[in-house]
PDB file of C-alpha atoms and ligand atoms in Angstrom:
ATOM      1  CA  MET A   1     -27.160  -6.547  49.457  1.00  0.00           C
ATOM      2  CA  THR A   2     -23.740  -7.438  48.917  1.00  0.00           C
ATOM      3  CA  ARG A   3     -20.347  -4.973  49.987  1.00  0.00           C
ATOM      4  CA  ARG A   4     -18.872  -2.473  47.758  1.00  0.00           C
ATOM      5  CA  PRO A   5     -15.148  -2.604  48.233  1.00  0.00           C
ATOM      6  CA  ALA A   6     -13.088   0.154  48.858  1.00  0.00           C
ATOM      7  CA  TRP A   7     -11.429  -0.644  45.885  1.00  0.00           C
ATOM      8  CA  LEU A   8     -13.736  -0.066  43.031  1.00  0.00           C
ATOM      9  CA  ALA A   9     -14.226   3.613  43.356  1.00  0.00           C
ATOM     10  CA  ALA A  10     -10.510   4.494  44.188  1.00  0.00           C
ATOM     11  CA  ALA A  11      -8.482   2.152  40.909  1.00  0.00           C
ATOM     12  CA  PRO A  12      -5.159   2.248  40.326  1.00  0.00           C
ATOM     13  CA  PRO A  13      -3.717   4.563  38.225  1.00  0.00           C
ATOM     14  CA  ALA A  14      -3.547   3.200  34.241  1.00  0.00           C
ATOM     15  CA  THR A  15      -0.394   1.045  32.738  1.00  0.00           C
ATOM     16  CA  ALA A  16      -0.473   2.968  29.251  1.00  0.00           C
ATOM     17  CA  ARG A  17       0.008   0.451  26.613  1.00  0.00           C
ATOM     18  CA  LYS A  18       0.231   2.207  23.257  1.00  0.00           C
ATOM     19  CA  ARG A  19      -0.454  -0.216  19.906  1.00  0.00           C
ATOM     20  CA  PRO A  20       0.679   0.191  16.677  1.00  0.00           C
ATOM     21  CA  ALA A  21      -1.364   1.789  14.903  1.00  0.00           C
ATOM     22  CA  VAL A  22      -2.839  -0.585  12.162  1.00  0.00           C
ATOM     23  CA  THR A  23      -4.802   0.778   9.255  1.00  0.00           C
ATOM     24  CA  VAL A  24      -6.690  -1.282   6.519  1.00  0.00           C
ATOM     25  CA  THR A  25      -8.029   0.264   3.448  1.00  0.00           C
ATOM     26  CA  VAL A  26     -10.725  -0.458   1.722  1.00  0.00           C
ATOM     27  CA  PRO A  27      -9.583  -1.539  -1.720  1.00  0.00           C
ATOM     28  CA  GLY A  28     -12.099   0.276  -4.367  1.00  0.00           C
ATOM     29  CA  GLY A  29     -15.687   0.528  -2.473  1.00  0.00           C
ATOM     30  CA  LEU A  30     -17.723  -2.423  -0.593  1.00  0.00           C
ATOM     31  CA  GLY A  31     -19.455  -4.917  -1.709  1.00  0.00           C
ATOM     32  CA  LEU A  32     -17.122  -8.278  -2.478  1.00  0.00           C
ATOM     33  CA  ALA A  33     -14.368  -5.362  -0.795  1.00  0.00           C
ATOM     34  CA  SER A  34     -15.322  -5.284   2.348  1.00  0.00           C
ATOM     35  CA  GLU A  35     -15.259  -8.842   2.608  1.00  0.00           C
ATOM     36  CA  ARG A  36     -11.530  -8.720   1.920  1.00  0.00           C
ATOM     37  CA  ALA A  37     -11.364  -5.876   4.224  1.00  0.00           C
ATOM     38  CA  ARG A  38     -12.387  -7.337   6.609  1.00  0.00           C
ATOM     39  CA  ALA A  39     -10.637 -10.074   6.497  1.00  0.00           C
ATOM     40  CA  SER A  40      -8.090  -7.565   6.281  1.00  0.00           C
ATOM     41  CA  MET A  41      -8.942  -6.116   9.537  1.00  0.00           C
ATOM     42  CA  VAL A  42      -8.807  -9.738  11.161  1.00  0.00           C
ATOM     43  CA  ASP A  43      -5.420 -10.455   9.605  1.00  0.00           C
ATOM     44  CA  ALA A  44      -4.754  -6.634  11.917  1.00  0.00           C
ATOM     45  CA  LEU A  45      -5.830  -7.467  14.633  1.00  0.00           C
ATOM     46  CA  ARG A  46      -4.478 -11.493  14.764  1.00  0.00           C
ATOM     47  CA  ARG A  47      -0.989  -9.203  14.914  1.00  0.00           C
ATOM     48  CA  LEU A  48      -2.152  -7.425  16.973  1.00  0.00           C
ATOM     49  CA  GLY A  49      -2.446 -10.074  19.538  1.00  0.00           C
ATOM     50  CA  VAL A  50      -5.936 -11.213  19.747  1.00  0.00           C
ATOM     51  CA  ARG A  51      -6.114 -14.815  19.933  1.00  0.00           C
ATOM     52  CA  ASP A  52      -9.261 -16.159  20.423  1.00  0.00           C
ATOM     53  CA  ALA A  53     -11.036 -18.043  17.161  1.00  0.00           C
ATOM     54  CA  GLY A  54     -14.535 -17.703  17.801  1.00  0.00           C
ATOM     55  CA  VAL A  55     -14.100 -13.056  18.763  1.00  0.00           C
ATOM     56  CA  LEU A  56     -11.742 -12.988  15.181  1.00  0.00           C
ATOM     57  CA  ASP A  57     -14.533 -15.388  13.525  1.00  0.00           C
ATOM     58  CA  ALA A  58     -17.535 -12.745  14.528  1.00  0.00           C
ATOM     59  CA  MET A  59     -15.657  -9.654  13.582  1.00  0.00           C
ATOM     60  CA  ALA A  60     -14.780 -11.264  10.128  1.00  0.00           C
ATOM     61  CA  GLN A  61     -18.523 -11.844   9.606  1.00  0.00           C
ATOM     62  CA  VAL A  62     -19.859  -8.836  10.778  1.00  0.00           C
ATOM     63  CA  PRO A  63     -19.943  -6.077   8.376  1.00  0.00           C
ATOM     64  CA  ARG A  64     -18.865  -2.920  10.067  1.00  0.00           C
ATOM     65  CA  HIS A  65     -19.625   0.098   7.579  1.00  0.00           C
ATOM     66  CA  ALA A  66     -22.766  -0.987   7.694  1.00  0.00           C
ATOM     67  CA  PHE A  67     -22.953   0.790  11.107  1.00  0.00           C
ATOM     68  CA  ILE A  68     -22.113   3.794   9.961  1.00  0.00           C
ATOM     69  CA  ASP A  69     -22.745   7.180   7.614  1.00  0.00           C
ATOM     70  CA  ALA A  70     -21.882   5.942   4.126  1.00  0.00           C
ATOM     71  CA  ALA A  71     -19.718   9.270   3.943  1.00  0.00           C
ATOM     72  CA  LEU A  72     -17.819   7.205   5.932  1.00  0.00           C
ATOM     73  CA  ALA A  73     -18.541   3.728   5.185  1.00  0.00           C
ATOM     74  CA  SER A  74     -14.479   3.856   2.925  1.00  0.00           C
ATOM     75  CA  ARG A  75     -12.886   4.258   6.747  1.00  0.00           C
ATOM     76  CA  ALA A  76     -15.383   0.639   8.049  1.00  0.00           C
ATOM     77  CA  TYR A  77     -12.232  -0.764   8.478  1.00  0.00           C
ATOM     78  CA  GLU A  78      -9.971   0.718   9.790  1.00  0.00           C
ATOM     79  CA  ASP A  79      -8.568   0.544  12.945  1.00  0.00           C
ATOM     80  CA  VAL A  80      -9.960   3.902  14.122  1.00  0.00           C
ATOM     81  CA  ALA A  81     -13.470   4.633  16.291  1.00  0.00           C
ATOM     82  CA  LEU A  82     -15.931   6.926  13.809  1.00  0.00           C
ATOM     83  CA  PRO A  83     -18.642   9.574  14.934  1.00  0.00           C
ATOM     84  CA  ILE A  84     -21.594   7.725  14.443  1.00  0.00           C
ATOM     85  CA  GLY A  85     -23.679  10.789  15.673  1.00  0.00           C
ATOM     86  CA  HIS A  86     -25.164  12.728  18.677  1.00  0.00           C
ATOM     87  CA  GLY A  87     -21.535  13.021  19.825  1.00  0.00           C
ATOM     88  CA  GLN A  88     -20.808   9.114  20.710  1.00  0.00           C
ATOM     89  CA  THR A  89     -18.326   6.690  18.982  1.00  0.00           C
ATOM     90  CA  ILE A  90     -18.089   3.280  17.525  1.00  0.00           C
ATOM     91  CA  SER A  91     -15.250   1.924  19.011  1.00  0.00           C
ATOM     92  CA  ARG A  92     -12.023   0.286  16.957  1.00  0.00           C
ATOM     93  CA  PRO A  93     -11.781  -2.645  16.306  1.00  0.00           C
ATOM     94  CA  SER A  94      -8.973  -3.614  18.132  1.00  0.00           C
ATOM     95  CA  THR A  95     -10.681  -2.121  21.406  1.00  0.00           C
ATOM     96  CA  VAL A  96     -13.494  -4.630  20.084  1.00  0.00           C
ATOM     97  CA  ALA A  97     -11.953  -7.225  20.167  1.00  0.00           C
ATOM     98  CA  ARG A  98      -9.903  -6.708  22.976  1.00  0.00           C
ATOM     99  CA  MET A  99     -12.820  -6.856  25.072  1.00  0.00           C
ATOM    100  CA  ILE A 100     -15.056  -9.651  24.329  1.00  0.00           C
ATOM    101  CA  GLU A 101     -11.700 -11.725  24.102  1.00  0.00           C
ATOM    102  CA  THR A 102     -11.141 -10.691  28.257  1.00  0.00           C
ATOM    103  CA  VAL A 103     -14.675 -11.287  29.219  1.00  0.00           C
ATOM    104  CA  VAL A 104     -14.991 -14.781  27.689  1.00  0.00           C
ATOM    105  CA  ALA A 105     -11.663 -15.618  27.943  1.00  0.00           C
ATOM    106  CA  HIS A 106     -13.518 -17.776  31.164  1.00  0.00           C
ATOM    107  CA  LEU A 107     -15.544 -20.071  28.897  1.00  0.00           C
ATOM    108  CA  PRO A 108     -14.395 -22.530  27.341  1.00  0.00           C
ATOM    109  CA  ALA A 109     -16.525 -23.125  24.185  1.00  0.00           C
ATOM    110  CA  ALA A 110     -19.600 -25.046  24.486  1.00  0.00           C
ATOM    111  CA  ARG A 111     -20.440 -22.574  27.585  1.00  0.00           C
ATOM    112  CA  ARG A 112     -20.349 -19.565  25.070  1.00  0.00           C
ATOM    113  CA  ALA A 113     -23.484 -21.110  23.236  1.00  0.00           C
ATOM    114  CA  ASP A 114     -24.925 -20.693  27.007  1.00  0.00           C
ATOM    115  CA  ALA A 115     -23.544 -17.632  28.137  1.00  0.00           C
ATOM    116  CA  GLN A 116     -26.222 -14.198  29.317  1.00  0.00           C
ATOM    117  CA  VAL A 117     -24.084 -11.249  28.347  1.00  0.00           C
ATOM    118  CA  LEU A 118     -24.754  -8.177  29.458  1.00  0.00           C
ATOM    119  CA  GLU A 119     -23.409  -4.441  26.949  1.00  0.00           C
ATOM    120  CA  VAL A 120     -24.713  -0.864  28.206  1.00  0.00           C
ATOM    121  CA  GLY A 121     -23.851   1.305  25.609  1.00  0.00           C
ATOM    122  CA  THR A 122     -25.011  -0.177  22.145  1.00  0.00           C
ATOM    123  CA  GLY A 123     -24.834   2.679  20.223  1.00  0.00           C
ATOM    124  CA  CYS A 124     -24.571   1.850  17.181  1.00  0.00           C
ATOM    125  CA  GLY A 125     -25.461  -1.268  17.916  1.00  0.00           C
ATOM    126  CA  TYR A 126     -21.895  -3.201  16.356  1.00  0.00           C
ATOM    127  CA  GLN A 127     -19.907  -4.599  19.383  1.00  0.00           C
ATOM    128  CA  ALA A 128     -23.174  -6.016  20.153  1.00  0.00           C
ATOM    129  CA  ALA A 129     -24.038  -7.765  17.040  1.00  0.00           C
ATOM    130  CA  VAL A 130     -20.202  -8.863  17.433  1.00  0.00           C
ATOM    131  CA  LEU A 131     -21.501 -10.065  20.802  1.00  0.00           C
ATOM    132  CA  ALA A 132     -23.835 -12.398  19.238  1.00  0.00           C
ATOM    133  CA  ARG A 133     -22.092 -14.071  17.556  1.00  0.00           C
ATOM    134  CA  VAL A 134     -19.873 -15.151  19.858  1.00  0.00           C
ATOM    135  CA  PHE A 135     -21.797 -15.740  23.187  1.00  0.00           C
ATOM    136  CA  GLY A 136     -25.844 -17.281  23.450  1.00  0.00           C
ATOM    137  CA  GLN A 137     -27.969 -15.086  24.630  1.00  0.00           C
ATOM    138  CA  VAL A 138     -27.130 -10.951  24.436  1.00  0.00           C
ATOM    139  CA  VAL A 139     -28.951  -7.664  25.904  1.00  0.00           C
ATOM    140  CA  SER A 140     -27.602  -4.495  24.714  1.00  0.00           C
ATOM    141  CA  ILE A 141     -28.527  -1.490  26.618  1.00  0.00           C
ATOM    142  CA  GLU A 142     -28.786   2.660  24.765  1.00  0.00           C
ATOM    143  CA  ARG A 143     -30.413   6.042  27.125  1.00  0.00           C
ATOM    144  CA  VAL A 144     -30.011   7.906  24.279  1.00  0.00           C
ATOM    145  CA  ARG A 145     -33.191   7.284  22.607  1.00  0.00           C
ATOM    146  CA  ALA A 146     -32.505   7.575  19.252  1.00  0.00           C
ATOM    147  CA  LEU A 147     -29.494   6.118  18.737  1.00  0.00           C
ATOM    148  CA  HIS A 148     -31.047   3.011  20.143  1.00  0.00           C
ATOM    149  CA  GLU A 149     -33.260   3.121  17.393  1.00  0.00           C
ATOM    150  CA  GLN A 150     -30.620   3.898  15.300  1.00  0.00           C
ATOM    151  CA  ALA A 151     -29.358  -0.015  16.401  1.00  0.00           C
ATOM    152  CA  ARG A 152     -32.093  -1.285  15.423  1.00  0.00           C
ATOM    153  CA  GLY A 153     -32.528  -0.182  12.365  1.00  0.00           C
ATOM    154  CA  ASN A 154     -29.029  -1.554  11.654  1.00  0.00           C
ATOM    155  CA  LEU A 155     -28.987  -4.625  12.973  1.00  0.00           C
ATOM    156  CA  ARG A 156     -32.364  -6.099  11.000  1.00  0.00           C
ATOM    157  CA  ALA A 157     -30.964  -7.240   8.159  1.00  0.00           C
ATOM    158  CA  LEU A 158     -28.333  -9.229  10.229  1.00  0.00           C
ATOM    159  CA  ARG A 159     -31.207 -10.927  11.994  1.00  0.00           C
ATOM    160  CA  LEU A 160     -29.907 -12.165  15.880  1.00  0.00           C
ATOM    161  CA  PRO A 161     -32.114 -13.624  17.463  1.00  0.00           C
ATOM    162  CA  ASN A 162     -29.779 -13.833  20.640  1.00  0.00           C
ATOM    163  CA  LEU A 163     -30.046 -10.291  20.586  1.00  0.00           C
ATOM    164  CA  ARG A 164     -32.741  -7.399  23.077  1.00  0.00           C
ATOM    165  CA  LEU A 165     -31.659  -3.947  22.463  1.00  0.00           C
ATOM    166  CA  VAL A 166     -33.108  -2.003  25.397  1.00  0.00           C
ATOM    167  CA  PHE A 167     -33.496   1.397  25.996  1.00  0.00           C
ATOM    168  CA  GLY A 168     -32.198   2.956  29.044  1.00  0.00           C
ATOM    169  CA  ASP A 169     -29.730   4.357  31.708  1.00  0.00           C
ATOM    170  CA  GLY A 170     -27.160   0.985  32.145  1.00  0.00           C
ATOM    171  CA  HIS A 171     -25.644   2.469  35.286  1.00  0.00           C
ATOM    172  CA  ALA A 172     -28.667   0.047  36.268  1.00  0.00           C
ATOM    173  CA  GLY A 173     -28.003  -2.741  34.501  1.00  0.00           C
ATOM    174  CA  VAL A 174     -30.336  -5.089  32.663  1.00  0.00           C
ATOM    175  CA  SER A 175     -32.413  -6.904  35.516  1.00  0.00           C
ATOM    176  CA  GLN A 176     -34.513  -8.738  34.216  1.00  0.00           C
ATOM    177  CA  ALA A 177     -31.584 -10.935  32.309  1.00  0.00           C
ATOM    178  CA  ALA A 178     -29.542 -11.154  34.849  1.00  0.00           C
ATOM    179  CA  PRO A 179     -26.987 -12.746  36.475  1.00  0.00           C
ATOM    180  CA  TYR A 180     -25.150 -12.571  33.608  1.00  0.00           C
ATOM    181  CA  ASP A 181     -21.758 -14.662  32.213  1.00  0.00           C
ATOM    182  CA  ALA A 182     -20.435 -11.551  31.121  1.00  0.00           C
ATOM    183  CA  ILE A 183     -20.115  -7.892  30.955  1.00  0.00           C
ATOM    184  CA  VAL A 184     -19.082  -5.307  28.290  1.00  0.00           C
ATOM    185  CA  VAL A 185     -18.838  -1.150  29.363  1.00  0.00           C
ATOM    186  CA  ALA A 186     -18.170   0.768  25.840  1.00  0.00           C
ATOM    187  CA  ALA A 187     -18.458   4.291  27.816  1.00  0.00           C
ATOM    188  CA  ALA A 188     -16.433   5.702  30.800  1.00  0.00           C
ATOM    189  CA  ALA A 189     -17.293   6.426  34.479  1.00  0.00           C
ATOM    190  CA  ASP A 190     -15.463   7.167  37.876  1.00  0.00           C
ATOM    191  CA  ALA A 191     -16.751   3.568  39.559  1.00  0.00           C
ATOM    192  CA  ILE A 192     -18.381   0.500  38.188  1.00  0.00           C
ATOM    193  CA  PRO A 193     -21.650   1.157  38.875  1.00  0.00           C
ATOM    194  CA  ASP A 194     -23.254  -0.907  42.093  1.00  0.00           C
ATOM    195  CA  ALA A 195     -25.573  -3.302  40.080  1.00  0.00           C
ATOM    196  CA  LEU A 196     -23.288  -4.604  37.478  1.00  0.00           C
ATOM    197  CA  LEU A 197     -21.051  -6.043  40.262  1.00  0.00           C
ATOM    198  CA  GLU A 198     -24.134  -7.450  41.408  1.00  0.00           C
ATOM    199  CA  GLN A 199     -25.845  -8.461  38.429  1.00  0.00           C
ATOM    200  CA  MET A 200     -22.563 -10.591  37.466  1.00  0.00           C
ATOM    201  CA  LYS A 201     -23.304 -14.259  38.341  1.00  0.00           C
ATOM    202  CA  THR A 202     -20.405 -15.525  40.902  1.00  0.00           C
ATOM    203  CA  GLY A 203     -17.458 -16.528  37.949  1.00  0.00           C
ATOM    204  CA  ALA A 204     -17.469 -13.949  35.400  1.00  0.00           C
ATOM    205  CA  ARG A 205     -16.259 -10.960  34.430  1.00  0.00           C
ATOM    206  CA  LEU A 206     -17.121  -7.512  33.657  1.00  0.00           C
ATOM    207  CA  ILE A 207     -14.938  -4.645  31.300  1.00  0.00           C
ATOM    208  CA  ALA A 208     -15.341  -1.278  31.449  1.00  0.00           C
ATOM    209  CA  PRO A 209     -13.504   1.873  30.672  1.00  0.00           C
ATOM    210  CA  ILE A 210     -12.733   4.195  34.102  1.00  0.00           C
ATOM    211  CA  GLY A 211     -11.306   6.804  34.452  1.00  0.00           C
ATOM    212  CA  THR A 212     -12.190  10.498  32.706  1.00  0.00           C
ATOM    213  CA  THR A 213      -9.049  12.307  31.895  1.00  0.00           C
ATOM    214  CA  ARG A 214      -6.695   9.624  31.949  1.00  0.00           C
ATOM    215  CA  GLN A 215      -8.922   5.954  31.449  1.00  0.00           C
ATOM    216  CA  ALA A 216      -7.650   1.969  31.556  1.00  0.00           C
ATOM    217  CA  LEU A 217     -10.110  -0.755  31.379  1.00  0.00           C
ATOM    218  CA  HIS A 218     -10.764  -2.422  34.333  1.00  0.00           C
ATOM    219  CA  LEU A 219     -10.894  -6.353  35.088  1.00  0.00           C
ATOM    220  CA  VAL A 220     -13.287  -7.576  37.214  1.00  0.00           C
ATOM    221  CA  GLU A 221     -13.793 -10.335  38.067  1.00  0.00           C
ATOM    222  CA  ARG A 222     -16.496 -12.047  40.165  1.00  0.00           C
ATOM    223  CA  VAL A 223     -14.577 -14.377  42.421  1.00  0.00           C
ATOM    224  CA  GLU A 224     -17.302 -15.417  44.915  1.00  0.00           C
ATOM    225  CA  ARG A 225     -20.536 -13.979  45.835  1.00  0.00           C
ATOM    226  CA  ASP A 226     -19.265 -11.865  47.748  1.00  0.00           C
ATOM    227  CA  ARG A 227     -15.809 -10.957  47.083  1.00  0.00           C
ATOM    228  CA  TRP A 228     -14.942  -8.685  43.124  1.00  0.00           C
ATOM    229  CA  GLN A 229     -10.825  -8.702  42.141  1.00  0.00           C
ATOM    230  CA  LEU A 230      -9.842  -6.074  39.526  1.00  0.00           C
ATOM    231  CA  THR A 231      -7.008  -6.515  36.765  1.00  0.00           C
ATOM    232  CA  VAL A 232      -6.240  -2.892  35.561  1.00  0.00           C
ATOM    233  CA  LEU A 233      -5.460  -3.015  31.764  1.00  0.00           C
ATOM    234  CA  ASP A 234      -4.560  -0.728  28.487  1.00  0.00           C
ATOM    235  CA  ALA A 235      -4.959   2.437  28.530  1.00  0.00           C
ATOM    236  CA  VAL A 236      -8.124   3.276  26.766  1.00  0.00           C
ATOM    237  CA  ARG A 237     -10.813   6.671  25.587  1.00  0.00           C
ATOM    238  CA  PHE A 238     -14.494   5.952  25.406  1.00  0.00           C
ATOM    239  CA  VAL A 239     -16.698   8.864  25.865  1.00  0.00           C
ATOM    240  CA  PRO A 240     -18.784   9.311  29.118  1.00  0.00           C
ATOM    241  CA  LEU A 241     -20.568   7.267  30.817  1.00  0.00           C
ATOM    242  CA  ARG A 242     -24.300   9.312  30.830  1.00  0.00           C
ATOM    243  CA  ALA A 243     -26.858   9.316  33.820  1.00  0.00           C
ATOM    244  CA  GLY A 244     -30.818   9.318  32.599  1.00  0.00           C
ATOM    245  CA  THR A 245     -31.684   9.164  29.231  1.00  0.00           C
ATOM    246  CA  SER A 246     -32.465  11.760  26.542  1.00  0.00           C
TER     247      SER A 246
HETATM  248  N1  LIG B 301     -20.684  -0.295  21.563  1.00  0.00           N
HETATM  249  C1  LIG B 301     -20.498   0.690  20.405  1.00  0.00           C
HETATM  250  C2  LIG B 301     -19.716   1.761  21.323  1.00  0.00           C
HETATM  251  C3  LIG B 301     -20.181   3.263  21.559  1.00  0.00           C
HETATM  252  S1  LIG B 301     -20.163   4.278  22.354  1.00  0.00           S
HETATM  253  C4  LIG B 301     -19.970   0.510  19.026  1.00  0.00           C
HETATM  254  O1  LIG B 301     -20.200  -0.669  19.409  1.00  0.00           O
HETATM  255  O2  LIG B 301     -18.558   0.652  19.144  1.00  0.00           O
HETATM  256  C5  LIG B 301     -21.493   4.442  23.897  1.00  0.00           C
HETATM  257  C6  LIG B 301     -22.021   4.047  23.738  1.00  0.00           C
HETATM  258  O3  LIG B 301     -22.361   4.633  25.489  1.00  0.00           O
HETATM  259  C7  LIG B 301     -22.881   5.905  23.114  1.00  0.00           C
HETATM  260  O4  LIG B 301     -23.601   5.299  22.446  1.00  0.00           O
HETATM  261  C8  LIG B 301     -23.276   6.424  24.535  1.00  0.00           C
HETATM  262  O5  LIG B 301     -24.844   7.278  24.397  1.00  0.00           O
HETATM  263  C9  LIG B 301     -23.692   5.196  25.198  1.00  0.00           C
HETATM  264  N2  LIG B 301     -24.320   5.323  27.373  1.00  0.00           N
HETATM  265  C10 LIG B 301     -23.946   6.490  27.831  1.00  0.00           C
HETATM  266  N3  LIG B 301     -24.527   6.332  28.721  1.00  0.00           N
HETATM  267  C11 LIG B 301     -24.145   5.111  28.973  1.00  0.00           C
HETATM  268  C12 LIG B 301     -25.635   4.646  29.892  1.00  0.00           C
HETATM  269  N4  LIG B 301     -25.474   5.281  31.472  1.00  0.00           N
HETATM  270  N5  LIG B 301     -26.089   3.430  30.108  1.00  0.00           N
HETATM  271  C13 LIG B 301     -26.333   2.988  27.939  1.00  0.00           C
HETATM  272  N6  LIG B 301     -25.453   3.556  27.277  1.00  0.00           N
HETATM  273  C14 LIG B 301     -25.051   4.687  28.243  1.00  0.00           C
END
C-alpha cells in the first residue's frame, strides 16, 4: 500500500480567479444553427484562453444541445451549467475545456491516441463525449443509475466505440481499466479518494474540484511512484461527490 501524502487531506485554500462571463445564444433554433453556435462557443473559449487544438476541435464537434432537456436546448451553447435532473448539472463549457486542457497538457498529440482516461461523474455524458474525442480510451463512472442510463441514450447517436460507461461509486475508481494517464473528477469531495491516486500511472495527471462551501480545482501529478504533486487552480462550483449508488 502506498502512503497517502498528508497534503491531500488538507488542501491549501483556493486562489479565486474569476473568469469573465461569456454568453453565446443560439440564433433561431438548432440544426445548422447549432453548428454556428458551437463555433461561437469555441471562439469564446479561445478568448478565455483555451489553447489546446484537440480540446477545441472536440468541443466544436460534440453537440452539447443533445445532452440537455429540449426546453433548455436554446441555452446549450451559453457558458453556463444547466440542470440535467436528479439534482445534478452539466458543467459549463469553459470548465469542461479548462479541466481537459489541464489534464492533457503533459501528453503530446501522438500519445493521446493511446491514452487511457477515467471520468468520475458521467452525468448526462457530455464531458465523456468530449474526452472520447481527445483520448484513445475513456471510461466514465456514474453513481445515479437513471443518469447512467440517460447518458447511454444521449451518447448512442454519437457512436463513440472508445467510450465505456460504468455504473457505480467512483470513490473506488474503475480498477479494471486502470492505471490511467488522466483522471477527471466532475463532482466535489473534501479530499481526493485514495483509489484514484493509486489508479494513476506515474506521470499521470488528475483534476478534481475539492472543498465544500469553497471549492477549487486541484491538479495532481503523480511525479514518481510514491510522490504526488499538487497545484491549486481556479475557484469553481460543483455538485458534491457522494458515496454509494442510487
Ligand atoms: N460530467 C458531467 C457533469 C456531471 S455533474 C458533464 O458532462 O457535465 C457530476 C455527476 O457526478 C453527477 O451526475 C453525480 O451524480 C455524479 N457523482 C457524484 N458522486 C459520484 C460518485 N461517487 N461516483 C460517480 N459519480 C458521482
